[in-house]
mmCIF file of C-alpha atoms in Angstrom:
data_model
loop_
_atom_site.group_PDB
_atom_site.id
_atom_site.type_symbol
_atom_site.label_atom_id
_atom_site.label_comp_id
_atom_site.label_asym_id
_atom_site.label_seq_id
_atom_site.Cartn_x
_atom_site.Cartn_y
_atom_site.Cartn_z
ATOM 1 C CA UNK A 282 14.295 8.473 -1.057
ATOM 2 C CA UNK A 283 10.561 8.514 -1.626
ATOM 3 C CA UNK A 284 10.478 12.539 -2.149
ATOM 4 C CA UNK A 285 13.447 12.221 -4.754
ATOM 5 C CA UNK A 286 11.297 9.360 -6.439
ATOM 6 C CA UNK A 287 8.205 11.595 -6.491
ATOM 7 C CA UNK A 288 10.075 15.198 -7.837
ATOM 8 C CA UNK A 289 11.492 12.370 -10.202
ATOM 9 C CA UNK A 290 8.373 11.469 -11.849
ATOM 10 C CA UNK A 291 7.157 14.787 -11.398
ATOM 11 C CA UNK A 292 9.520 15.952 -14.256
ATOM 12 C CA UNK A 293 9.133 13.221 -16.400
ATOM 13 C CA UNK A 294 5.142 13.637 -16.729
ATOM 14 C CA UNK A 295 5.842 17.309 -16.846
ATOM 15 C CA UNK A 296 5.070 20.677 -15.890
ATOM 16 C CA UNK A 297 1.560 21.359 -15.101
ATOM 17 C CA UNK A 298 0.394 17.870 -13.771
ATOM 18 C CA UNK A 299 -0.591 16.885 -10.351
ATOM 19 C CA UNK A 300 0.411 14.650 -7.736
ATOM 20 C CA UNK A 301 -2.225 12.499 -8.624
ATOM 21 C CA UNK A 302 -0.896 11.796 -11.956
ATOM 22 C CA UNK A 303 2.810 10.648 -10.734
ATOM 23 C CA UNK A 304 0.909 8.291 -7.951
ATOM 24 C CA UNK A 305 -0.943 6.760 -10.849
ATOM 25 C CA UNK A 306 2.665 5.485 -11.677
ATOM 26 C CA UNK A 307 2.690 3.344 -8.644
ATOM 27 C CA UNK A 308 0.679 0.049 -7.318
ATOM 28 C CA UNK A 309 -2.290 1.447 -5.374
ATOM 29 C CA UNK A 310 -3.341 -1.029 -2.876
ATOM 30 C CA UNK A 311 -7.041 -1.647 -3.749
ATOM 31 C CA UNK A 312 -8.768 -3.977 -1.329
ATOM 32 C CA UNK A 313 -8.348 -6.731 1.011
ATOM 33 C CA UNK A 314 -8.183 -10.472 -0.127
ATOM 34 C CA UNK A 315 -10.675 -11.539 2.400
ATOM 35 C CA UNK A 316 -13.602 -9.107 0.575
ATOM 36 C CA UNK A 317 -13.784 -11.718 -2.503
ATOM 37 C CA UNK A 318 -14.349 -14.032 -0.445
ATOM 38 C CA UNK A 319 -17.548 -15.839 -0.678
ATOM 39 C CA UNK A 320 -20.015 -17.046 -3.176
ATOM 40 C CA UNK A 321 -19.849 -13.774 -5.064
ATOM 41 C CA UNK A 322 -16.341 -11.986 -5.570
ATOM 42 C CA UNK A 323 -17.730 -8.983 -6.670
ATOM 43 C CA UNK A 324 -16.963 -5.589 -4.504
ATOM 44 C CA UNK A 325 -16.977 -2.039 -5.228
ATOM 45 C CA UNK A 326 -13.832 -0.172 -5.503
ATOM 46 C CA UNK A 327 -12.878 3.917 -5.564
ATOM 47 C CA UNK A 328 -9.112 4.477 -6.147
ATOM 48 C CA UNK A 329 -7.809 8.042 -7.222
ATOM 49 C CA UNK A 330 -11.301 9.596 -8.015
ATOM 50 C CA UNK A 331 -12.393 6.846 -9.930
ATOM 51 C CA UNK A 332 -15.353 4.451 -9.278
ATOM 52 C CA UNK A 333 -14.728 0.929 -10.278
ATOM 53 C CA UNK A 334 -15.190 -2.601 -9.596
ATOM 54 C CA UNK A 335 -13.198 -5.458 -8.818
ATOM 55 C CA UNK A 336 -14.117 -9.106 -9.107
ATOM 56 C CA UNK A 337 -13.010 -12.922 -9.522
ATOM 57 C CA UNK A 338 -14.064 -14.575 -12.686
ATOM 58 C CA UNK A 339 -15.067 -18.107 -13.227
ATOM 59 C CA UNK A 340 -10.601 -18.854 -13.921
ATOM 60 C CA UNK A 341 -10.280 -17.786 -10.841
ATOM 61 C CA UNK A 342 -8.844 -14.541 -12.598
ATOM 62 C CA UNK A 343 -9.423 -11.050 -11.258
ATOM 63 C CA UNK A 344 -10.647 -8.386 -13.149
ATOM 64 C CA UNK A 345 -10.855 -4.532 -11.984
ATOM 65 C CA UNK A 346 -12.980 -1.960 -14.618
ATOM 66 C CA UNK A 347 -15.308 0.848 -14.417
ATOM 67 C CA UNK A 348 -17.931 0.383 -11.998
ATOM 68 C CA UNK A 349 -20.709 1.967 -14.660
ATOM 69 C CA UNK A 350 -21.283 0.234 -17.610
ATOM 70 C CA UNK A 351 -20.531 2.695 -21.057
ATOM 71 C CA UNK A 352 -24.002 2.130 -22.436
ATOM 72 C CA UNK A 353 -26.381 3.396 -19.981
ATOM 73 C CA UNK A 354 -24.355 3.529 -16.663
ATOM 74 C CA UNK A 355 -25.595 0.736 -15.073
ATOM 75 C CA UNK A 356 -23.874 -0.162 -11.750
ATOM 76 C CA UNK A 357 -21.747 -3.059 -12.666
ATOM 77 C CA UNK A 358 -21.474 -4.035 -8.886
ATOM 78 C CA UNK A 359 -25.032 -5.778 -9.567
ATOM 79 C CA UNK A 360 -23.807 -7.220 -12.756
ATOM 80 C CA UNK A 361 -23.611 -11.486 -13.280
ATOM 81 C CA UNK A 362 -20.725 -13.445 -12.896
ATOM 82 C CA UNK A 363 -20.129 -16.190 -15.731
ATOM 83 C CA UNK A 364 -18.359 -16.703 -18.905
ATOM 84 C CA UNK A 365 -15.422 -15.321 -17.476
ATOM 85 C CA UNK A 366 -16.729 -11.630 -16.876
ATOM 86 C CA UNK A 367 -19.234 -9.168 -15.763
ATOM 87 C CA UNK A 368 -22.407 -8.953 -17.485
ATOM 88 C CA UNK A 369 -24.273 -5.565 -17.093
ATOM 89 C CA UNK A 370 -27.700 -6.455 -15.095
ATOM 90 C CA UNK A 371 -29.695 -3.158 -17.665
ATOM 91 C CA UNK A 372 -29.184 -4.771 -21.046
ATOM 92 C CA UNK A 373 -27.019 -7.863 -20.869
ATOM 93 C CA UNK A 374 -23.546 -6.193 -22.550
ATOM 94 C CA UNK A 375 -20.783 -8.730 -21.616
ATOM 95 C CA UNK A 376 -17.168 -7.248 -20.353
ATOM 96 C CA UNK A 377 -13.983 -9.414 -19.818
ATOM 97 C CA UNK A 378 -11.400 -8.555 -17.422
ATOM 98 C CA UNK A 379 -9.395 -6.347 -19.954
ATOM 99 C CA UNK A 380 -12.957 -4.019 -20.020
ATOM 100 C CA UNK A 381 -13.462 -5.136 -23.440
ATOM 101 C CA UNK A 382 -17.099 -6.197 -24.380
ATOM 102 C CA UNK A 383 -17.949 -9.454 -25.925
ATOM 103 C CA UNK A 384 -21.036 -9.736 -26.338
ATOM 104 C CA UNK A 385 -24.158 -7.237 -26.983
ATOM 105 C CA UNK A 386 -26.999 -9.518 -26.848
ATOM 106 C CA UNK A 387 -29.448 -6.559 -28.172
ATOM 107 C CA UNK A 388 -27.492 -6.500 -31.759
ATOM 108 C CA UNK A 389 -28.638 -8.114 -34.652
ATOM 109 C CA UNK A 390 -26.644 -11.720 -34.974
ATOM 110 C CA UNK A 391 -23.204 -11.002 -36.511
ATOM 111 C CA UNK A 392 -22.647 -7.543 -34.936
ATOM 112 C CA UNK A 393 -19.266 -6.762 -34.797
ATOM 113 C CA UNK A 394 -20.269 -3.154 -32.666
ATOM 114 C CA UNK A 395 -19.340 -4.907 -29.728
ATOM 115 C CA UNK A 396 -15.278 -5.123 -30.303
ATOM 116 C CA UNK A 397 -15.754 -0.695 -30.405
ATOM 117 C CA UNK A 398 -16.752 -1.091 -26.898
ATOM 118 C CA UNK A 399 -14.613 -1.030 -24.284
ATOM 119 C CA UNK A 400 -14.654 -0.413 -20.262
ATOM 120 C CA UNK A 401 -11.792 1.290 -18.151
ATOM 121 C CA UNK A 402 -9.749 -1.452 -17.086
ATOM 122 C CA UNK A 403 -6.597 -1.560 -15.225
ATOM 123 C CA UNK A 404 -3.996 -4.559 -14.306
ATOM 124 C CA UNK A 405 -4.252 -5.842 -10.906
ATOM 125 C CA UNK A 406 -1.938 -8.293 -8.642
ATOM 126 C CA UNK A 407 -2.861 -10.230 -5.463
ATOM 127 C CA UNK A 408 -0.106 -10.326 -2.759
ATOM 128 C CA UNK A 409 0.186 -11.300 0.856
ATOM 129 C CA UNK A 410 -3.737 -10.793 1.716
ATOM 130 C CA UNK A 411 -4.406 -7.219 -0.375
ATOM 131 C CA UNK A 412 -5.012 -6.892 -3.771
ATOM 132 C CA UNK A 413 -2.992 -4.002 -5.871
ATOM 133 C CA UNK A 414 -3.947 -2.110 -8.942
ATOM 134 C CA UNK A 415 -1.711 -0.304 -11.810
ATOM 135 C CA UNK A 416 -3.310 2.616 -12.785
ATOM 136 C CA UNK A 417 -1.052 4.452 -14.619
ATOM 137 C CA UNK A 418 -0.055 4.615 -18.794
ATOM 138 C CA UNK A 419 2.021 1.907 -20.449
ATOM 139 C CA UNK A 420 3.318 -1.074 -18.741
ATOM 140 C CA UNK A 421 3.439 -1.658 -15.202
ATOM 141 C CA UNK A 422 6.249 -1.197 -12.860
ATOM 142 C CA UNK A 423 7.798 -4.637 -11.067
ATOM 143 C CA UNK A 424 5.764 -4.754 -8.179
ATOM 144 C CA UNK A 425 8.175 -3.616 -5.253
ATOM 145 C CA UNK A 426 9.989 -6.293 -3.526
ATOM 146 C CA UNK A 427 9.393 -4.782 0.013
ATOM 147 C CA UNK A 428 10.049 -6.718 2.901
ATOM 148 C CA UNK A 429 6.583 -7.116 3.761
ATOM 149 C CA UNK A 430 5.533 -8.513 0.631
ATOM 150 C CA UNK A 431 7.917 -10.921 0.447
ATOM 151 C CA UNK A 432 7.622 -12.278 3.905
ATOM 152 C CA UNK A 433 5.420 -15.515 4.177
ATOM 153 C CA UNK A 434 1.702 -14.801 4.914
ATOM 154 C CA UNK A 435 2.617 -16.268 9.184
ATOM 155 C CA UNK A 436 4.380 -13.260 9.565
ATOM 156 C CA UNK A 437 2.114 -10.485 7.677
ATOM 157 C CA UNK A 438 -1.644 -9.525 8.162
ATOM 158 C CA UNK A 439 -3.597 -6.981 6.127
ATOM 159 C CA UNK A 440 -6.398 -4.438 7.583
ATOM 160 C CA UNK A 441 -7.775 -1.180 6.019
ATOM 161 C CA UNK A 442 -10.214 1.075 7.350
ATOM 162 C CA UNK A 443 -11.506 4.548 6.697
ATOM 163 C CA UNK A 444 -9.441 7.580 7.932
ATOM 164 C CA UNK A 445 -11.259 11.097 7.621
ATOM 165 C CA UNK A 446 -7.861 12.903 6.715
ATOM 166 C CA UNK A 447 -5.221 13.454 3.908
ATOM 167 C CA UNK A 448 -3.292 10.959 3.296
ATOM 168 C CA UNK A 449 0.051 12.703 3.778
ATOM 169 C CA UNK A 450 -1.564 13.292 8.010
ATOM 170 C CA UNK A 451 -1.791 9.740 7.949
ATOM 171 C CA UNK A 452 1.514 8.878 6.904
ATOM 172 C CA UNK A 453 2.846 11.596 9.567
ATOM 173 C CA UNK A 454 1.559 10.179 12.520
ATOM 174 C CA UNK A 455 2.536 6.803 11.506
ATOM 175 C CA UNK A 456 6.444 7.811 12.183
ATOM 176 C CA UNK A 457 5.679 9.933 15.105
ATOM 177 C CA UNK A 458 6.505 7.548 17.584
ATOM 178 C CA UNK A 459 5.271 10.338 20.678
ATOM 179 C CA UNK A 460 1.655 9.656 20.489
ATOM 180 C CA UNK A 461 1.629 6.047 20.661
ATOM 181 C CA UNK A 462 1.765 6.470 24.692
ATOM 182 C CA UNK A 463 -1.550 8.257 24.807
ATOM 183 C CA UNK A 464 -3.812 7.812 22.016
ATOM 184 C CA UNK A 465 -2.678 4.137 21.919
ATOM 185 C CA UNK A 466 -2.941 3.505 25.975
ATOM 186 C CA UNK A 467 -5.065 0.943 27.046
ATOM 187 C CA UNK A 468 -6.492 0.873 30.788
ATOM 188 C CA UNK A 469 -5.283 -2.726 31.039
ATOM 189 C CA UNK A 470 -3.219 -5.429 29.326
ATOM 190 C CA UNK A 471 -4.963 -8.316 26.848
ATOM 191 C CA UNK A 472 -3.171 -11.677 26.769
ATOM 192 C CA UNK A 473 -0.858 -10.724 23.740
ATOM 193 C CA UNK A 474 -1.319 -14.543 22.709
ATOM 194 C CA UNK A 475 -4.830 -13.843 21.860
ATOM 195 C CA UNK A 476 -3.999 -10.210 20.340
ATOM 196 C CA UNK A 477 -1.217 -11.279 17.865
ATOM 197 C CA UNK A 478 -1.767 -8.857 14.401
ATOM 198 C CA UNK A 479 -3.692 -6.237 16.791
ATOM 199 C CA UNK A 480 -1.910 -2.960 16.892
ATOM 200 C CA UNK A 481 -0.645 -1.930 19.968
ATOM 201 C CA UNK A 482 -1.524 -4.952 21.725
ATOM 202 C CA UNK A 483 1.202 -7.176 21.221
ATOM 203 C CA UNK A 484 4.232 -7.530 23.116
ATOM 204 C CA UNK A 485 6.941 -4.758 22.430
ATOM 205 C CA UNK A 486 9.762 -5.918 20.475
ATOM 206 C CA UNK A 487 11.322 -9.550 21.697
ATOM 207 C CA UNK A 488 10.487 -8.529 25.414
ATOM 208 C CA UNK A 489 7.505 -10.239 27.237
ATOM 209 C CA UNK A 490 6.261 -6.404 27.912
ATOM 210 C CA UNK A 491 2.605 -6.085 26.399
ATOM 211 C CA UNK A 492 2.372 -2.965 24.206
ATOM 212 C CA UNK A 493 0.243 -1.110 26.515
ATOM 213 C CA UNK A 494 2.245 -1.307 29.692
ATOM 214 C CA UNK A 495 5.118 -0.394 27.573
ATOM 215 C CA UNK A 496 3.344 2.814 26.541
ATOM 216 C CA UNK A 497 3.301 3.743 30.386
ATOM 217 C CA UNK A 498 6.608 3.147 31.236
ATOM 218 C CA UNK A 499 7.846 4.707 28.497
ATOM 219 C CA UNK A 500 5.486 7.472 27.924
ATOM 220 C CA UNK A 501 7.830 9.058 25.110
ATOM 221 C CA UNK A 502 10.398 7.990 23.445
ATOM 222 C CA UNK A 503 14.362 7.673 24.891
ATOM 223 C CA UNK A 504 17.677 7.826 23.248
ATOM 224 C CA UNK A 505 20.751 7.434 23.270
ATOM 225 C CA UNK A 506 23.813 9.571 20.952
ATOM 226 C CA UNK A 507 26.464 6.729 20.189
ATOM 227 C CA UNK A 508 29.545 8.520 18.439
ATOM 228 C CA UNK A 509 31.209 6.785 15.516
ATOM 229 C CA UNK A 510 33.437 7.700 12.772
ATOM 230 C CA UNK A 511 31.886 7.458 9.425
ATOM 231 C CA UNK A 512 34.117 7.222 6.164
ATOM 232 C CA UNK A 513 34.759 11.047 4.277
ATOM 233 C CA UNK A 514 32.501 12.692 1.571
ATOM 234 C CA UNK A 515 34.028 13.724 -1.324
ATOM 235 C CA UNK A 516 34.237 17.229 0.350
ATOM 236 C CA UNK A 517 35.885 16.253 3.486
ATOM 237 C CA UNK A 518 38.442 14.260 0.656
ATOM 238 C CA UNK A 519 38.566 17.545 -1.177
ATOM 239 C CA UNK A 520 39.804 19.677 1.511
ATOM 240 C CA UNK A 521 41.930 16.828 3.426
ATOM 241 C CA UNK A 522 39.841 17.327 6.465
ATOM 242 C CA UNK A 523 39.120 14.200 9.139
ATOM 243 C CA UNK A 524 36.370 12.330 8.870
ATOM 244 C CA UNK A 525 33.666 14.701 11.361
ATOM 245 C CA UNK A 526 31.575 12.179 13.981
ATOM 246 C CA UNK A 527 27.840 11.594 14.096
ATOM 247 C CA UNK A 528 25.331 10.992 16.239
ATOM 248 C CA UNK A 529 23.450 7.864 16.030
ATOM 249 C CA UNK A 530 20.187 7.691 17.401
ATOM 250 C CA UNK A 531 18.887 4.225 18.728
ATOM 251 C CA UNK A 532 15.968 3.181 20.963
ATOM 252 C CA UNK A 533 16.442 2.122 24.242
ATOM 253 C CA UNK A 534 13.719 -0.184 23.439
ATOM 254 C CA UNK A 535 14.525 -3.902 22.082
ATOM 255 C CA UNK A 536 14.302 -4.032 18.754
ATOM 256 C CA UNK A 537 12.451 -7.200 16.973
ATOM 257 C CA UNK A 538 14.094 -9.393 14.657
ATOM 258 C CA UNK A 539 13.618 -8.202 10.314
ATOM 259 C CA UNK A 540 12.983 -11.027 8.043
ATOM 260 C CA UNK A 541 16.097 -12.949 7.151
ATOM 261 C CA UNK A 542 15.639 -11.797 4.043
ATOM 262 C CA UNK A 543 16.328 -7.873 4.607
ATOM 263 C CA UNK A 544 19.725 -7.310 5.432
ATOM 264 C CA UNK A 545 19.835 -4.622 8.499
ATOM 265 C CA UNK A 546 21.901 -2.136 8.478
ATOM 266 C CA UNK A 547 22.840 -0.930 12.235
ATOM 267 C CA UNK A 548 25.399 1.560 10.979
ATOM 268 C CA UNK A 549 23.244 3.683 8.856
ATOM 269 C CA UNK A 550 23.371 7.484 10.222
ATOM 270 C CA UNK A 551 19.745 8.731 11.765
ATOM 271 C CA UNK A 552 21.092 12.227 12.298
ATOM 272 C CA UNK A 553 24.532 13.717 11.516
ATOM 273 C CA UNK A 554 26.096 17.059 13.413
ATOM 274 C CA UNK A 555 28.699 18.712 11.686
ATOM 275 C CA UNK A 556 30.942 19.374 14.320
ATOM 276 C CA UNK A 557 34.530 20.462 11.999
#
């Protein structure tokens, strides 16, 4: 569903543009909740090739721009909090959270050159612990309803750390469920009431088994073909043939509880064999 989505937006922006382009059409996640924390919300930001910054202002408002101010590119990370923006630390030039400048206090009184100035800035949403950023043209998407970010905060937990690969690697070995039993072995169990959040350390599914025993036992993963009939395609309709069986793939493994809110759906086909 994802590819279609992508080759989707792919020929609406056109021929000729990049992936990079049609992912600026989607929320980026942009930092964690827990780094404006503190006396000064202000932290540095890079998202897509671009160097920005994101900070709180004095509404409590957040505010995400370019990280180098348009005068004399002046690193706006080290810029002052107040009047409800960032104020360049070189020559004073005030920005709101929209990027626009409000004040140039180096102008003569009554400048208007001020309202001609204006900073990258792009919307931004806070949700469940992580903050997200729009950065793509017109008006922003609806911000996906996913399970996880509409679960209450007790049963999500952010985390983000620095991975020296492409990003479609990382999304690879995140459904290759073969490694977890070696790179993610432990030599010996934590008390998974202290580890709750910590990946690989909690208890597998609704079974008492900590995650890393349950990577020895089952160092790779079982299952088991259960044969159904599924309803015909508008082929098999076509040519008046039966209804052809697949295989459905499920874990021997318990499988946790989704949030009452996601329907599950225990007769969706993993893989189908044409048998006819």
């Amino acid at each position: 569903m994802i590819s279609q989505e992508l080759n989707d937006s792919l020929t609406r922006v056109g021929p000729g543009r990049d992936a990079g382009e049609v992912l600026r059409r989607y929320w980026q996640p942009a930092a964690l909740l827990d780094e404006l924390q503190g006396p000064r919300p202000v932290v540095p930001v890079r998202l897509l090739g671009e160097d920005l910054v994101l900070f709180r202002d004095t509404e409590g408002a957040l505010g995400l721009i370019g990280r180098h101010c348009p005068h004399r590119g002046a690193d706006m990370c080290f810029g002052r909090l107040e009047d409800n923006g960032l104020r360049c630390p070189f020559h004073g030039w005030h920005f709101n959270r929209a990027g626009q400048c409000v004040e140039q206090p180096g102008e003569p009184e009554g400048s208007r050159m001020h309202e001609q100035i204006q900073s990258t800035a792009y919307p931004v949403v806070e949700n469940n612990g992580s903050i997200w950023a729009y950065m793509g043209p017109g008006e922003p998407p609806a911000f996906p309803a996913l399970d996880c970010f509409r679960a209450p905060e007790t049963h999500v937990f952010d985390f983000k750390g620095l991975w020296q690969c492409n990003w479609l690697q990382a999304m690879e070995v995140g459904i290759d469920p073969a490694h977890a039993s070696f790179l993610h072995r432990f030599l010996q169990d934590e008390d998974p009431a202290e580890a709750y959040g910590k990946q690989f350390r909690d208890t597998a599914g609704d079974t008492e088994i900590p995650m890393p025993s349950c990577c020895v036992i089952f160092p790779a993963p079982r299952s088991q073909p259960r044969r159904c009939l599924m309803p015909q395609d508008h082929r098999s309709a076509a040519s008046g043939r039966r209804p052809h069986p697949c295989a459905h793939h499920q874990s021997d493994l318990p499988r946790g509880d989704l949030h009452p809110d996601v329907a599950r759906d225990d007769h969706h086909p993993v893989a189908c064999a044409d048998r006819r």
